[in-house]
Each structure stands twice: as C-alpha cells, then as structure tokens.
mmCIF file of C-alpha atoms in Angstrom:
data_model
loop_
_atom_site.group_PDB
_atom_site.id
_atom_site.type_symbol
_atom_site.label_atom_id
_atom_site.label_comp_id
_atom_site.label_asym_id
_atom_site.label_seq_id
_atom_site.Cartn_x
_atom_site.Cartn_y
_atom_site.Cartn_z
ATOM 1 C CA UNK A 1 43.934 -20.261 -151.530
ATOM 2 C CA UNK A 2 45.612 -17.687 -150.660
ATOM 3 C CA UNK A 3 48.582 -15.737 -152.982
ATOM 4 C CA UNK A 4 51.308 -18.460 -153.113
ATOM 5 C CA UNK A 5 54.754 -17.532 -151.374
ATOM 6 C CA UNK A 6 56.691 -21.028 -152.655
ATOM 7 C CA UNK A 7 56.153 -24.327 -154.592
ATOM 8 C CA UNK A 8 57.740 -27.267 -152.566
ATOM 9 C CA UNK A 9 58.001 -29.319 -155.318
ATOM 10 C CA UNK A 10 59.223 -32.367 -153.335
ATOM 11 C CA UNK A 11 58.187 -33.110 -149.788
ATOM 12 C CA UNK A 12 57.855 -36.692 -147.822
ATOM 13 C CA UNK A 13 55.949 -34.941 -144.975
ATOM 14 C CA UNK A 14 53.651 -37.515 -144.540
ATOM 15 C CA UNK A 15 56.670 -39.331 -143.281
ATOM 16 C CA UNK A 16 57.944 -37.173 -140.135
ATOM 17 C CA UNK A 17 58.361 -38.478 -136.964
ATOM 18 C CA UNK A 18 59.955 -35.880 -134.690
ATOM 19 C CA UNK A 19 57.587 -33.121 -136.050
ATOM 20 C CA UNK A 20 54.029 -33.383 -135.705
ATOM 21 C CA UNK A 21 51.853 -34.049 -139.023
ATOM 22 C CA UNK A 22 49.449 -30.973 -138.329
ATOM 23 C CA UNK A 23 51.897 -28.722 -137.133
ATOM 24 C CA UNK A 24 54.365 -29.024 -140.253
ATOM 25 C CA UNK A 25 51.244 -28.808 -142.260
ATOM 26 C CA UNK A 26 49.901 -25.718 -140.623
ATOM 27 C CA UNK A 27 53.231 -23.952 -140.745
ATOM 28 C CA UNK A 28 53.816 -24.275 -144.617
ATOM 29 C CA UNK A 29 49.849 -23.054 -144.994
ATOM 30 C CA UNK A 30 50.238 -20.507 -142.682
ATOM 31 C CA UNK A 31 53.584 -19.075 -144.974
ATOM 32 C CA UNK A 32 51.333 -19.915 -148.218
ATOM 33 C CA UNK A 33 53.874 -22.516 -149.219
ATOM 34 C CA UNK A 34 52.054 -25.232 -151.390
ATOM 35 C CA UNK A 35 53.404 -28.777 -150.612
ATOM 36 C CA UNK A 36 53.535 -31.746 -153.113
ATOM 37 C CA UNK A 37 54.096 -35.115 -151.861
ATOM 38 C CA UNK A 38 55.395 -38.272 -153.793
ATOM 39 C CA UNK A 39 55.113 -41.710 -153.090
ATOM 40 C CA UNK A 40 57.404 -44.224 -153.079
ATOM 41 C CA UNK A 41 55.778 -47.770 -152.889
ATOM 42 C CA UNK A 42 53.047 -49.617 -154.340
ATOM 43 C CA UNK A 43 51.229 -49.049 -150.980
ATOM 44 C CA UNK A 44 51.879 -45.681 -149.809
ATOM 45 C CA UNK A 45 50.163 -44.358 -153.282
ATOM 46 C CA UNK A 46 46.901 -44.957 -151.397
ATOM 47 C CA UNK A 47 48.443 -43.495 -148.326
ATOM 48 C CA UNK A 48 49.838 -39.888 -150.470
ATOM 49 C CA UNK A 49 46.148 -40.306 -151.569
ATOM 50 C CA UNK A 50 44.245 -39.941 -148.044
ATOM 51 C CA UNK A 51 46.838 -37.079 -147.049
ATOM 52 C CA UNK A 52 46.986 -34.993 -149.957
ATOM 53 C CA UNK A 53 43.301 -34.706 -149.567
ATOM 54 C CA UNK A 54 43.146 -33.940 -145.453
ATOM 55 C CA UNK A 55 45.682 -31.090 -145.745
ATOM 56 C CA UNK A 56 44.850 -27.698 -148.043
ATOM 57 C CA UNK A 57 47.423 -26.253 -149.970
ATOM 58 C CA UNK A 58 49.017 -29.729 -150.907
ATOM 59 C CA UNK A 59 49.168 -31.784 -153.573
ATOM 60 C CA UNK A 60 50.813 -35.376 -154.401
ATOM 61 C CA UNK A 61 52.731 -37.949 -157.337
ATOM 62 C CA UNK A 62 51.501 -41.426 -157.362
ATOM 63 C CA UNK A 63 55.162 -43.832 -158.912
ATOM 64 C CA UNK A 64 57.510 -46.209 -157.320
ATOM 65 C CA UNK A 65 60.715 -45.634 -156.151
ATOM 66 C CA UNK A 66 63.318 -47.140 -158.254
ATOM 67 C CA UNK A 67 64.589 -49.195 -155.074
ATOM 68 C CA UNK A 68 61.147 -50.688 -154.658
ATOM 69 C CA UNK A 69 61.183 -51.912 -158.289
ATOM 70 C CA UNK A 70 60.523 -55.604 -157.685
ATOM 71 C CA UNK A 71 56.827 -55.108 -156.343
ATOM 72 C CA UNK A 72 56.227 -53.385 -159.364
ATOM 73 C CA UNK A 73 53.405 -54.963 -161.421
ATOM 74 C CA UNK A 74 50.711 -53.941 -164.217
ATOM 75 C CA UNK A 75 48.069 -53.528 -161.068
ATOM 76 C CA UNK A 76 50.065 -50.688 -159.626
ATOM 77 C CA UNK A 77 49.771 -48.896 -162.816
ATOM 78 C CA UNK A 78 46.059 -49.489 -162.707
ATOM 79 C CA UNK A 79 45.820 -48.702 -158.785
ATOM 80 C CA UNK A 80 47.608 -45.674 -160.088
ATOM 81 C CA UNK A 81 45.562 -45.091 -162.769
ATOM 82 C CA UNK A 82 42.367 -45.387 -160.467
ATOM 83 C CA UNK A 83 43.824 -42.599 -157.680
ATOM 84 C CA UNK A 84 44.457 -39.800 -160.813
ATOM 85 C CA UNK A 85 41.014 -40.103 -161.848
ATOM 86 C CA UNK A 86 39.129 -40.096 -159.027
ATOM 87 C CA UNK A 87 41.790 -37.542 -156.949
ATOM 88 C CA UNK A 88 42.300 -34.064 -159.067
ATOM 89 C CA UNK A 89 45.080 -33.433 -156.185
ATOM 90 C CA UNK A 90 47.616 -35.790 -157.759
ATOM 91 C CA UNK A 91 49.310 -33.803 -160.541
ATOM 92 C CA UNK A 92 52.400 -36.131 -161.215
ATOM 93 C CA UNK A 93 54.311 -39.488 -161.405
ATOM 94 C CA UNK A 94 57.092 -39.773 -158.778
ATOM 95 C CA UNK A 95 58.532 -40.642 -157.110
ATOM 96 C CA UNK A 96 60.397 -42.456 -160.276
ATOM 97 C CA UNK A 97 63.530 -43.234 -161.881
ATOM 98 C CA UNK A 98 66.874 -45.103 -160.830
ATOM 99 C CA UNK A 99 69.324 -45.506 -157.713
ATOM 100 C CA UNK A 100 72.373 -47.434 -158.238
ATOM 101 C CA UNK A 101 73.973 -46.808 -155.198
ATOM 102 C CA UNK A 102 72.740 -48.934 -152.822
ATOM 103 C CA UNK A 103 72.266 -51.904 -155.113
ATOM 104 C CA UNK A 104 72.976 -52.745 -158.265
ATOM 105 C CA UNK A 105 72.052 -56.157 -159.226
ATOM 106 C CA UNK A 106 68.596 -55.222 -160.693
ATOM 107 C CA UNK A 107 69.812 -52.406 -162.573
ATOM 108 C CA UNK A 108 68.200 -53.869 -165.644
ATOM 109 C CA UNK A 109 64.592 -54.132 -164.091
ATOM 110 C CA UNK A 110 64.773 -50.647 -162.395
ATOM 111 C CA UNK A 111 64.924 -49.359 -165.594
ATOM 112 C CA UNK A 112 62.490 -51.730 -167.222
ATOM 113 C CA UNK A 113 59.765 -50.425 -164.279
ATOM 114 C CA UNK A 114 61.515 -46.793 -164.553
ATOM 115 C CA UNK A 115 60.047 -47.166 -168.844
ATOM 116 C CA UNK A 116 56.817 -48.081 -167.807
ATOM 117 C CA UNK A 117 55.799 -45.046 -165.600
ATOM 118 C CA UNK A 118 57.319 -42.747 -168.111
ATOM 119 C CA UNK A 119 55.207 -44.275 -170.438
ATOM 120 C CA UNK A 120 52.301 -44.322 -168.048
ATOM 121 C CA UNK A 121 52.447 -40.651 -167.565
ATOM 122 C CA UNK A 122 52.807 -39.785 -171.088
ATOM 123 C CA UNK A 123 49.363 -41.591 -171.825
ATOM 124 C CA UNK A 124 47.966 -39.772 -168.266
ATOM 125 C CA UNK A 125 49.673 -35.947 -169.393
ATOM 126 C CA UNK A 126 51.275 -35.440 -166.255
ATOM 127 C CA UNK A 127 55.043 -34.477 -165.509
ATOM 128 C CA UNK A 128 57.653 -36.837 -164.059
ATOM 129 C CA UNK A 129 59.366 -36.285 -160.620
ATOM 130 C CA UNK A 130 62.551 -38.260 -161.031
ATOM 131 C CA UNK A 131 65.222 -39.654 -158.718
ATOM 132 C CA UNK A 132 68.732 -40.232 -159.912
ATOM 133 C CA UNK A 133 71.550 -41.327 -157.881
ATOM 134 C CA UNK A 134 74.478 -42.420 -159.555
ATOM 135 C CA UNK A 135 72.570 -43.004 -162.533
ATOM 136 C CA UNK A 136 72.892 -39.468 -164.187
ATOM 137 C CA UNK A 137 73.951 -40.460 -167.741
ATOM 138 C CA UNK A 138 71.350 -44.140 -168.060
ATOM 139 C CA UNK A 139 68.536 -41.316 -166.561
ATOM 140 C CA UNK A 140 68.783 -38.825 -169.301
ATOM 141 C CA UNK A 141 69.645 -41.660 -171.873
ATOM 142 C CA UNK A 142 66.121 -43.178 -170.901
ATOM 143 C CA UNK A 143 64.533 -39.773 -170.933
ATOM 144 C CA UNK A 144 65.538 -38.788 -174.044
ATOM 145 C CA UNK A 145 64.104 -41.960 -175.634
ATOM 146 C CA UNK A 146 61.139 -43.086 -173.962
ATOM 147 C CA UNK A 147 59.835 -39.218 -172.791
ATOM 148 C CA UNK A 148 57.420 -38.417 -175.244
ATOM 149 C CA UNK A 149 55.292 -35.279 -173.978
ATOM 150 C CA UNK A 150 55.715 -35.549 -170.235
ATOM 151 C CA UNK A 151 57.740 -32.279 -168.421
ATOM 152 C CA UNK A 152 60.571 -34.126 -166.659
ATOM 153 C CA UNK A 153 61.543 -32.612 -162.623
ATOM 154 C CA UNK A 154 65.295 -34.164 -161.368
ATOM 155 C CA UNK A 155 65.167 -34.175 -157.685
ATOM 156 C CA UNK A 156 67.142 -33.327 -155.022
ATOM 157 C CA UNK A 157 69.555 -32.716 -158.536
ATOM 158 C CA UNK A 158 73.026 -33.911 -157.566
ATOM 159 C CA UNK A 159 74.848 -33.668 -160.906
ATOM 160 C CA UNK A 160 77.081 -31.507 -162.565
ATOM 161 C CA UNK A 161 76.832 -28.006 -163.600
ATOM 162 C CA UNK A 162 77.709 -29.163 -167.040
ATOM 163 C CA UNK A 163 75.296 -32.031 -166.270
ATOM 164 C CA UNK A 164 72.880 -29.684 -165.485
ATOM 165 C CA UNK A 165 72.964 -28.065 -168.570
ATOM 166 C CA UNK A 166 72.586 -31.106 -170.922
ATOM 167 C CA UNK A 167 69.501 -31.685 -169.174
ATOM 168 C CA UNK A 168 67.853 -28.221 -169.546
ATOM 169 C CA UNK A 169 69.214 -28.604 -173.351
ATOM 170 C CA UNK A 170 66.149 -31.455 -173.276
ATOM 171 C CA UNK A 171 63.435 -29.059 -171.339
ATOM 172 C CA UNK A 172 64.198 -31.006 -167.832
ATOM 173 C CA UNK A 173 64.014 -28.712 -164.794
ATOM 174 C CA UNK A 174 66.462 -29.065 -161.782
ATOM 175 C CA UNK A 175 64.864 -29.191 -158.003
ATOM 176 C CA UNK A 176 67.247 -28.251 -155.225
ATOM 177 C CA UNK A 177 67.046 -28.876 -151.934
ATOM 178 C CA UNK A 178 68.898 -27.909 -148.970
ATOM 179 C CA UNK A 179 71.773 -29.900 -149.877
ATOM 180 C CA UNK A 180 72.783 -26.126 -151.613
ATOM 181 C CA UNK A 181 73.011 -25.106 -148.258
ATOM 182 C CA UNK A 182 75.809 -27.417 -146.850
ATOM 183 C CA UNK A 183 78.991 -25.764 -146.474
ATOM 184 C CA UNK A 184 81.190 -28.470 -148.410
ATOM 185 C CA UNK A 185 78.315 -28.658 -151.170
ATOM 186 C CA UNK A 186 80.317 -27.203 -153.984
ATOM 187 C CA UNK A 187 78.247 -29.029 -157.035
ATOM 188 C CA UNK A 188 74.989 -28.217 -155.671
ATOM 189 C CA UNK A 189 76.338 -24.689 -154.875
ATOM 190 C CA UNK A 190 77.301 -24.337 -158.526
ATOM 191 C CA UNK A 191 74.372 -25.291 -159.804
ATOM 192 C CA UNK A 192 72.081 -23.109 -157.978
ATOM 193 C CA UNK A 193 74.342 -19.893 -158.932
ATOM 194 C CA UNK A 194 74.393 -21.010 -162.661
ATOM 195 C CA UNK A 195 71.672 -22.827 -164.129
ATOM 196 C CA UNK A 196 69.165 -20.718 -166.342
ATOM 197 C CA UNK A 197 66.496 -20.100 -163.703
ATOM 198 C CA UNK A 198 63.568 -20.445 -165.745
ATOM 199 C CA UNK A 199 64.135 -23.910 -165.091
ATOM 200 C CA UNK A 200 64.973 -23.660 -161.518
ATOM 201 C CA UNK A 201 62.860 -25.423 -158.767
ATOM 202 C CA UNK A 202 62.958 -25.341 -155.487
ATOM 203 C CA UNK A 203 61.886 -28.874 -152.743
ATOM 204 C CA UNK A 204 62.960 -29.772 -149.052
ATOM 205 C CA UNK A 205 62.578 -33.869 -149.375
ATOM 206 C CA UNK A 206 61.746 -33.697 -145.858
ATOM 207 C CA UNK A 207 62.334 -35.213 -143.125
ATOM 208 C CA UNK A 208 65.855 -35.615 -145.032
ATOM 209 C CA UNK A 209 68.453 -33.427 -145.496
ATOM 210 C CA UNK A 210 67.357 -30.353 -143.633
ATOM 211 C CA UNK A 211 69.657 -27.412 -144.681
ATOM 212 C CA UNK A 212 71.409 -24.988 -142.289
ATOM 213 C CA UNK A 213 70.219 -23.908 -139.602
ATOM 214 C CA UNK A 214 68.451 -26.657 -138.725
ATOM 215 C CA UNK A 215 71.079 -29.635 -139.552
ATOM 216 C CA UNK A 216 70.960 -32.659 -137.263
ATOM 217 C CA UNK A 217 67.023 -32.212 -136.711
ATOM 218 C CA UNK A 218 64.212 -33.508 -138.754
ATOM 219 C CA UNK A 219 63.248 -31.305 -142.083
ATOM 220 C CA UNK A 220 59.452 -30.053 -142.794
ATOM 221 C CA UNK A 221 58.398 -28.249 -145.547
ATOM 222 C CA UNK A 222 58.350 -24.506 -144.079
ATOM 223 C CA UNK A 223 62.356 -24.539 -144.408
ATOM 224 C CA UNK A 224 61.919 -24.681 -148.104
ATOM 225 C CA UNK A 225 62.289 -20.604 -147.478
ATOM 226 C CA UNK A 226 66.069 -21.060 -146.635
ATOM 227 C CA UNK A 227 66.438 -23.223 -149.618
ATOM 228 C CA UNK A 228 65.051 -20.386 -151.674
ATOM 229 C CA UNK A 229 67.108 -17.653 -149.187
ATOM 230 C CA UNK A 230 70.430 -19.776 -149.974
ATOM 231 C CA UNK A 231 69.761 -19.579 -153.782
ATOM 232 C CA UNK A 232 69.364 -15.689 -153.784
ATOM 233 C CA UNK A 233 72.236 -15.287 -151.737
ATOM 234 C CA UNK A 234 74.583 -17.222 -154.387
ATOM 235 C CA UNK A 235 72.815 -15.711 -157.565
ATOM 236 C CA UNK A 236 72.958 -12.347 -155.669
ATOM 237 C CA UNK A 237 69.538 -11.554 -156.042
ATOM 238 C CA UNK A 238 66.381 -10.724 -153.160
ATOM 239 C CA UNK A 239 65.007 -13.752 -152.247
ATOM 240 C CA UNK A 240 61.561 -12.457 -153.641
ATOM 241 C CA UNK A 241 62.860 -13.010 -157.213
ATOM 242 C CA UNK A 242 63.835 -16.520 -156.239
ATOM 243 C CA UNK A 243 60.296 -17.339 -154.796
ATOM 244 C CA UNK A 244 58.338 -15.419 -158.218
ATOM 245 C CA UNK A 245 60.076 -16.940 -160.701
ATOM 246 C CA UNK A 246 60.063 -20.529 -158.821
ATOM 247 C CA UNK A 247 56.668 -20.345 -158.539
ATOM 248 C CA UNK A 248 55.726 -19.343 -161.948
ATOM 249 C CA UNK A 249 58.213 -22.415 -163.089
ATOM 250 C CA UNK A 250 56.132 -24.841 -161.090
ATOM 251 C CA UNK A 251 53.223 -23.030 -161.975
ATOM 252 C CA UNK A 252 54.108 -24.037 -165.837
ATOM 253 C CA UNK A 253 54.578 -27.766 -165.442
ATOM 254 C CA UNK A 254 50.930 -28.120 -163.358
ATOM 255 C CA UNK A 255 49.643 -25.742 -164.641
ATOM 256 C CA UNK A 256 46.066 -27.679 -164.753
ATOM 257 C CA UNK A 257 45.927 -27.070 -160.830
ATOM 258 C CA UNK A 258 48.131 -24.049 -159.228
#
C-alpha cells in the first residue's frame, strides 16, 4: 500500500448509484485514501464482506443499524462472528447504536440489540462505529455502562460542542463529515474548530451528504479531502496537519491492520 493520504472512517460506497463502483473506488486508491465500509443489515454484512475484499485499500464493520433492530437475532451475531474470523479486512462493529427520529416505538429493543453488539465487540476486541440521532444522552449513558474495552467512533457526530466534550472525557472519538461544510452548519462547524484533535476523525457517509462543492450530487469517498480541507480552514491550520494527525488517530483505534 502505498503512504496513506486519509482514513475515511465511514463510507457506504458500496451503495452508489449515480457514480460507478470502480470508478469511486479507483479515485480514493489513486489519492491513497483508505476506505472503511459499514453495514447496516443482517444481510448486507455478507455483502460489506465480498466488497471489502474486491477493492484494495478498503476495509469494512460488520453491525446492524439501529433502525433495522427487529431482524436482529443471536444468528447475526454468529454470521458476524463467522465473517471476522475468516475476513482480516473487517476491523469493526458498525454500523451500531440508536435513531430515534424516525421512529420511536421500539426504542426499548434498539437499545436492547444496540447492548448486544457492544458486548459482542468487546469479546471480538474491535472498536465500535456508532450512530446517534436524537439519542445523544441514552448513547453515551449505554456506552458508559456496557463499553468495557472497545474504542467507541460517533458518526457523522451531530451533537454539541459541550456534547462533544463529555464524550472525549470517556475516550470516544468524533467523525465528521461534510455536514461541517454546510453553510448554516453552526454545531458541526463548532465542533470541528474546537474539539481536542487527537480525537478527531474524519468520514464522507457517502452517497449522503456530500459537502460543498458538490451538494445536490451523489457523495464518494475521494471528497473526504474537502472534509479534511474544511476542518483546516476553521482550525486555521494546512490541511496536511489535518490529514497526519487524522490518520495517526485512525491509525490508533485499528491499529492491528493500517
């Protein structure tokens, strides 16, 4: 591999549909951007499986998404269980966590299913990739109780900067996307410029929420670079610190593979 430029730490690539597969691929390879790819659903663990292993510099999370909750069973945990052992490319849980914005009438089994893979990857050693959304304060609660030795990753972080803080107070790193990009995104913006950046990290969540310039057309991982070029700008530093110290963040959580 060649000398890595950026960690996309969060990246649905294998879901594009306006962008060709290959070509995303190639681009991020080409720019020595490493790509990791969660899952969402009991079946497209199998599916992050096969792709993570037909494209080089990328690597994927086996978990299900906290909205997919109620085709969670002990088999997926073994299915899961089966893909980390026999696939070295899978270096996390995640997709995982809770989303009470859509729906909230199984609030008590997304949790329930949100325990389980915490506790799964504590027995496996692998760090969490988590999704919150409108669930900020339950998230950490659950975290703080059930997270044993696991490195916990918010996503696509949408909290607080005093949010923020309370969850690097409990070793939890904060993944931006290019929500920080958006011209009315003051939280995100505030984050980005503030947070200690040893436990800054740095995702597209592609094909959503592609950040300026490229708003209104599908994301891909190469445009992780004006994530990273939006951060420098608000912490007034080169962009080249962002992308070292980034890396070498990412670098410590998997720090088995990259």
């Amino acid at each position: 591999m060649n000398e890595i430029k950026l960690i996309n730490t969060h990246s649905h690539a294998n879901m594009l549909k306006e962008t060709n597969i290959d070509t995303a691929m190639q681009n991020a390879k080409n720019a020595n951007i490493v790509t990791i790819i969660p899952s969402s659903t009991t079946e497209d663990i199998f599916e992050v499986d096969k792709f993570i292993q037909k494209y080089e510099n990328t690597y994927g999370y086996v978990g299900v998404f906290p909205e997919e909750a109620k085709t969670f069973s002990d088999k997926t945990l073994t299915d899961m269980e089966t893909l980390i052992k026999d696939n070295p490319k899978i270096i996390g849980i995640g997709e995982i966590g809770l989303d009470y914005y859509w729906d909230k009438s199984f609030k008590e089994l997304q949790k329930e299913v949100f325990i389980k893979q915490i506790e799964f990857a504590n027995q496996m050693n692998l760090p969490l990739n988590i999704h919150s959304r409108e669930a900020h304060l339950d998230t950490l609660e659950i975290l703080k109780k059930y997270n044993k030795n696991s490195t916990a990753i918010l996503h696509c972080f949408s909290g607080s900067l005093d949010f923020a803080k309370e969850c690097i107070k409990e070793g939890i790193y904060i993944a931006l996307g290019g929500v920080v990009t958006f011209k009315n995104a003051v939280k995100a913006k505030e984050v980005a410029a503030n947070i200690p950046i040893e436990y800054l990290l740095l995702e597209t969540d592609d094909p959503y929420l592609t950040p300026v310039p490229f708003r209104g057309k599908e994301n891909q991982p190469l445009y992780v670079t004006y994530v990273a070029q939006e951060i420098a700008n608000l912490r007034n530093v080169s962009v080249e610190e962002i992308a070292s110290q980034t890396t070498k963040n990412a670098r410590k959580i998997f720090s088995s593979i990259l």
